[in-house]
Amino acid sequence: GCGKTTTIKLLLGLLRPNAGKITILGNEVPGALPAALARTGVIPDRPHLHRYLTVSESMQLHRAFHPGWDARWAAELQEQFRLRPDQKVSRLSKGETAKLMVLQALCQKPDLLVLDEPMDGLDPVVRRDVLAALLEYVSSHGATVLVSSHLVHELERFCDWIGVMDRGRLVVEL
């Protein structure tokens, strides 16, 4: 309730600001939103996958929108995350769904990753796998990651900067 998800919606052009200016990767939002989003990977707080597709079909659909898609790495992550290509998205566990969303966000090779509560409700093993994939991507590609989370203690281990919000305002920077 402090404004984390609303801030992300503003950044992604899902809400319009009442005042001020938003710039992502040098692109003003909402004016140049398509250019900004083309370089942004998003993992929302609620899964956005088509439940009637298989894992493979979901990856193919996502790939169609991202010309920089890394098919080799997607296959590696699919194997590493133990995601069966023929399994329906509707039959995935919460952890498997999170892994598929991370795979799709990373394999489009974004310059910015926007993650809204990416570890919420995941068991420790899945958290470790997801965090390892994210850290590997950031270290090898130099991407920026914006993470919205109430689990500050978990983020402190790998974040360069942490901001704490209250009622839509940044109140503390660490």
GROMACS .gro file of C-alpha atoms in nm:
model
  174
    1GLY     CA    1   0.000   0.000   0.000
    2CYS     CA    2   0.298   0.238  -0.013
    3GLY     CA    3   0.292   0.291  -0.391
    4LYS     CA    4   0.538   0.035  -0.528
    5THR     CA    5   0.306  -0.120  -0.788
    6THR     CA    6   0.156   0.217  -0.880
    7THR     CA    7   0.507   0.350  -0.945
    8ILE     CA    8   0.579   0.053  -1.171
    9LYS     CA    9   0.250   0.105  -1.357
   10LEU     CA   10   0.348   0.468  -1.414
   11LEU     CA   11   0.692   0.364  -1.547
   12LEU     CA   12   0.536   0.112  -1.785
   13GLY     CA   13   0.275   0.354  -1.917
   14LEU     CA   14  -0.017   0.164  -1.762
   15LEU     CA   15  -0.112   0.477  -1.567
   16ARG     CA   16  -0.065   0.842  -1.661
   17PRO     CA   17   0.104   1.074  -1.412
   18ASN     CA   18  -0.087   1.373  -1.279
   19ALA     CA   19   0.234   1.577  -1.286
   20GLY     CA   20   0.605   1.542  -1.350
   21LYS     CA   21   0.806   1.362  -1.614
   22ILE     CA   22   0.910   0.997  -1.653
   23THR     CA   23   1.211   0.894  -1.859
   24ILE     CA   24   1.319   0.531  -1.910
   25LEU     CA   25   1.644   0.449  -2.088
   26GLY     CA   26   1.643   0.798  -2.241
   27ASN     CA   27   1.284   0.765  -2.362
   28GLU     CA   28   1.008   0.987  -2.228
   29VAL     CA   29   0.700   0.799  -2.109
   30PRO     CA   30   0.433   0.788  -2.241
   31GLY     CA   31   0.549   0.966  -2.561
   32ALA     CA   32   0.826   0.720  -2.652
   33LEU     CA   33   0.681   0.424  -2.458
   34PRO     CA   34   0.726   0.166  -2.739
   35ALA     CA   35   1.100   0.244  -2.760
   36ALA     CA   36   1.136   0.218  -2.382
   37LEU     CA   37   0.937  -0.106  -2.357
   38ALA     CA   38   1.132  -0.265  -2.643
   39ARG     CA   39   1.437  -0.256  -2.412
   40THR     CA   40   1.251  -0.349  -2.091
   41GLY     CA   41   1.177  -0.692  -1.946
   42VAL     CA   42   0.887  -0.704  -1.704
   43ILE     CA   43   0.784  -0.955  -1.439
   44PRO     CA   44   0.454  -0.827  -1.297
   45ASP     CA   45   0.317  -0.908  -0.953
   46ARG     CA   46   0.054  -1.134  -1.114
   47PRO     CA   47   0.136  -1.387  -1.385
   48HIS     CA   48   0.050  -1.264  -1.734
   49LEU     CA   49   0.085  -1.594  -1.919
   50HIS     CA   50  -0.176  -1.749  -2.146
   51ARG     CA   51  -0.285  -2.051  -1.944
   52TYR     CA   52  -0.407  -2.253  -2.245
   53LEU     CA   53  -0.060  -2.257  -2.409
   54THR     CA   54   0.220  -2.504  -2.342
   55VAL     CA   55   0.553  -2.383  -2.205
   56SER     CA   56   0.701  -2.409  -2.555
   57GLU     CA   57   0.411  -2.219  -2.714
   58SER     CA   58   0.431  -1.948  -2.449
   59MET     CA   59   0.801  -1.903  -2.521
   60GLN     CA   60   0.735  -1.890  -2.898
   61LEU     CA   61   0.467  -1.626  -2.850
   62HIS     CA   62   0.693  -1.411  -2.633
   63ARG     CA   63   0.982  -1.457  -2.877
   64ALA     CA   64   0.767  -1.324  -3.165
   65PHE     CA   65   0.756  -0.979  -2.999
   66HIS     CA   66   1.129  -0.958  -2.921
   67PRO     CA   67   1.372  -0.965  -3.215
   68GLY     CA   68   1.673  -0.989  -2.981
   69TRP     CA   69   1.544  -1.314  -2.825
   70ASP     CA   70   1.827  -1.550  -2.727
   71ALA     CA   71   1.691  -1.892  -2.827
   72ARG     CA   72   1.999  -2.083  -2.711
   73TRP     CA   73   1.988  -1.930  -2.365
   74ALA     CA   74   1.611  -1.985  -2.348
   75ALA     CA   75   1.668  -2.357  -2.411
   76GLU     CA   76   1.939  -2.364  -2.144
   77LEU     CA   77   1.718  -2.190  -1.888
   78GLN     CA   78   1.425  -2.412  -1.976
   79GLU     CA   79   1.640  -2.715  -1.898
   80GLN     CA   80   1.800  -2.557  -1.589
   81PHE     CA   81   1.455  -2.461  -1.453
   82ARG     CA   82   1.321  -2.809  -1.541
   83LEU     CA   83   1.028  -2.672  -1.743
   84ARG     CA   84   0.875  -2.936  -1.968
   85PRO     CA   85   0.805  -2.789  -2.315
   86ASP     CA   86   0.476  -2.979  -2.355
   87GLN     CA   87   0.334  -2.887  -2.015
   88LYS     CA   88   0.033  -2.653  -2.016
   89VAL     CA   89   0.091  -2.322  -1.840
   90SER     CA   90  -0.234  -2.385  -1.649
   91ARG     CA   91  -0.070  -2.693  -1.490
   92LEU     CA   92   0.248  -2.515  -1.373
   93SER     CA   93   0.311  -2.467  -1.002
   94LYS     CA   94   0.363  -2.115  -0.869
   95GLY     CA   95   0.740  -2.169  -0.874
   96GLU     CA   96   0.738  -2.304  -1.230
   97THR     CA   97   0.525  -2.010  -1.343
   98ALA     CA   98   0.776  -1.769  -1.185
   99LYS     CA   99   1.063  -1.946  -1.360
  100LEU     CA  100   0.887  -1.924  -1.697
  101MET     CA  101   0.823  -1.551  -1.649
  102VAL     CA  102   1.189  -1.494  -1.555
  103LEU     CA  103   1.304  -1.697  -1.856
  104GLN     CA  104   1.084  -1.492  -2.091
  105ALA     CA  105   1.191  -1.160  -1.942
  106LEU     CA  106   1.563  -1.244  -1.954
  107CYS     CA  107   1.578  -1.408  -2.297
  108GLN     CA  108   1.446  -1.097  -2.469
  109LYS     CA  109   1.782  -0.945  -2.354
  110PRO     CA  110   1.653  -0.623  -2.194
  111ASP     CA  111   1.860  -0.329  -2.074
  112LEU     CA  112   1.613  -0.279  -1.789
  113LEU     CA  113   1.432  -0.542  -1.584
  114VAL     CA  114   1.127  -0.432  -1.386
  115LEU     CA  115   1.030  -0.689  -1.123
  116ASP     CA  116   0.720  -0.643  -0.910
  117GLU     CA  117   0.738  -0.874  -0.606
  118PRO     CA  118   0.922  -1.146  -0.803
  119MET     CA  119   0.994  -1.369  -0.502
  120ASP     CA  120   0.657  -1.336  -0.330
  121GLY     CA  121   0.530  -1.675  -0.215
  122LEU     CA  122   0.813  -1.877  -0.371
  123ASP     CA  123   0.988  -2.153  -0.180
  124PRO     CA  124   1.360  -2.110  -0.096
  125VAL     CA  125   1.482  -2.341  -0.375
  126VAL     CA  126   1.288  -2.155  -0.644
  127ARG     CA  127   1.402  -1.820  -0.498
  128ARG     CA  128   1.762  -1.935  -0.523
  129ASP     CA  129   1.721  -2.052  -0.885
  130VAL     CA  130   1.543  -1.732  -0.993
  131LEU     CA  131   1.790  -1.507  -0.812
  132ALA     CA  132   2.088  -1.694  -0.963
  133ALA     CA  133   1.950  -1.648  -1.316
  134LEU     CA  134   1.882  -1.278  -1.254
  135LEU     CA  135   2.227  -1.214  -1.106
  136GLU     CA  136   2.397  -1.402  -1.391
  137TYR     CA  137   2.211  -1.192  -1.647
  138VAL     CA  138   2.284  -0.861  -1.475
  139SER     CA  139   2.654  -0.938  -1.431
  140SER     CA  140   2.701  -1.055  -1.791
  141HIS     CA  141   2.485  -0.789  -1.962
  142GLY     CA  142   2.516  -0.488  -1.731
  143ALA     CA  143   2.139  -0.450  -1.714
  144THR     CA  144   1.963  -0.234  -1.460
  145VAL     CA  145   1.705  -0.399  -1.235
  146LEU     CA  146   1.420  -0.225  -1.057
  147VAL     CA  147   1.277  -0.457  -0.792
  148SER     CA  148   0.964  -0.383  -0.595
  149SER     CA  149   0.955  -0.586  -0.275
  150HIS     CA  150   0.868  -0.566   0.090
  151LEU     CA  151   1.150  -0.816   0.164
  152VAL     CA  152   1.426  -0.556   0.212
  153HIS     CA  153   1.649  -0.802   0.399
  154GLU     CA  154   1.658  -1.026   0.093
  155LEU     CA  155   1.740  -0.740  -0.144
  156GLU     CA  156   2.021  -0.597   0.067
  157ARG     CA  157   2.248  -0.885  -0.036
  158PHE     CA  158   2.263  -0.784  -0.402
  159CYS     CA  159   2.124  -0.432  -0.453
  160ASP     CA  160   2.343  -0.127  -0.507
  161TRP     CA  161   2.068   0.107  -0.398
  162ILE     CA  162   1.750   0.060  -0.194
  163GLY     CA  163   1.470   0.312  -0.163
  164VAL     CA  164   1.190   0.285   0.091
  165MET     CA  165   0.851   0.430   0.002
  166ASP     CA  166   0.564   0.546   0.220
  167ARG     CA  167   0.234   0.668   0.075
  168GLY     CA  168   0.384   0.717  -0.270
  169ARG     CA  169   0.692   0.906  -0.156
  170LEU     CA  170   1.054   0.798  -0.132
  171VAL     CA  171   1.136   0.840   0.238
  172VAL     CA  172   1.468   0.654   0.283
  173GLU     CA  173   1.759   0.570   0.056
  174LEU     CA  174   2.015   0.305   0.155
   0.00000   0.00000   0.00000
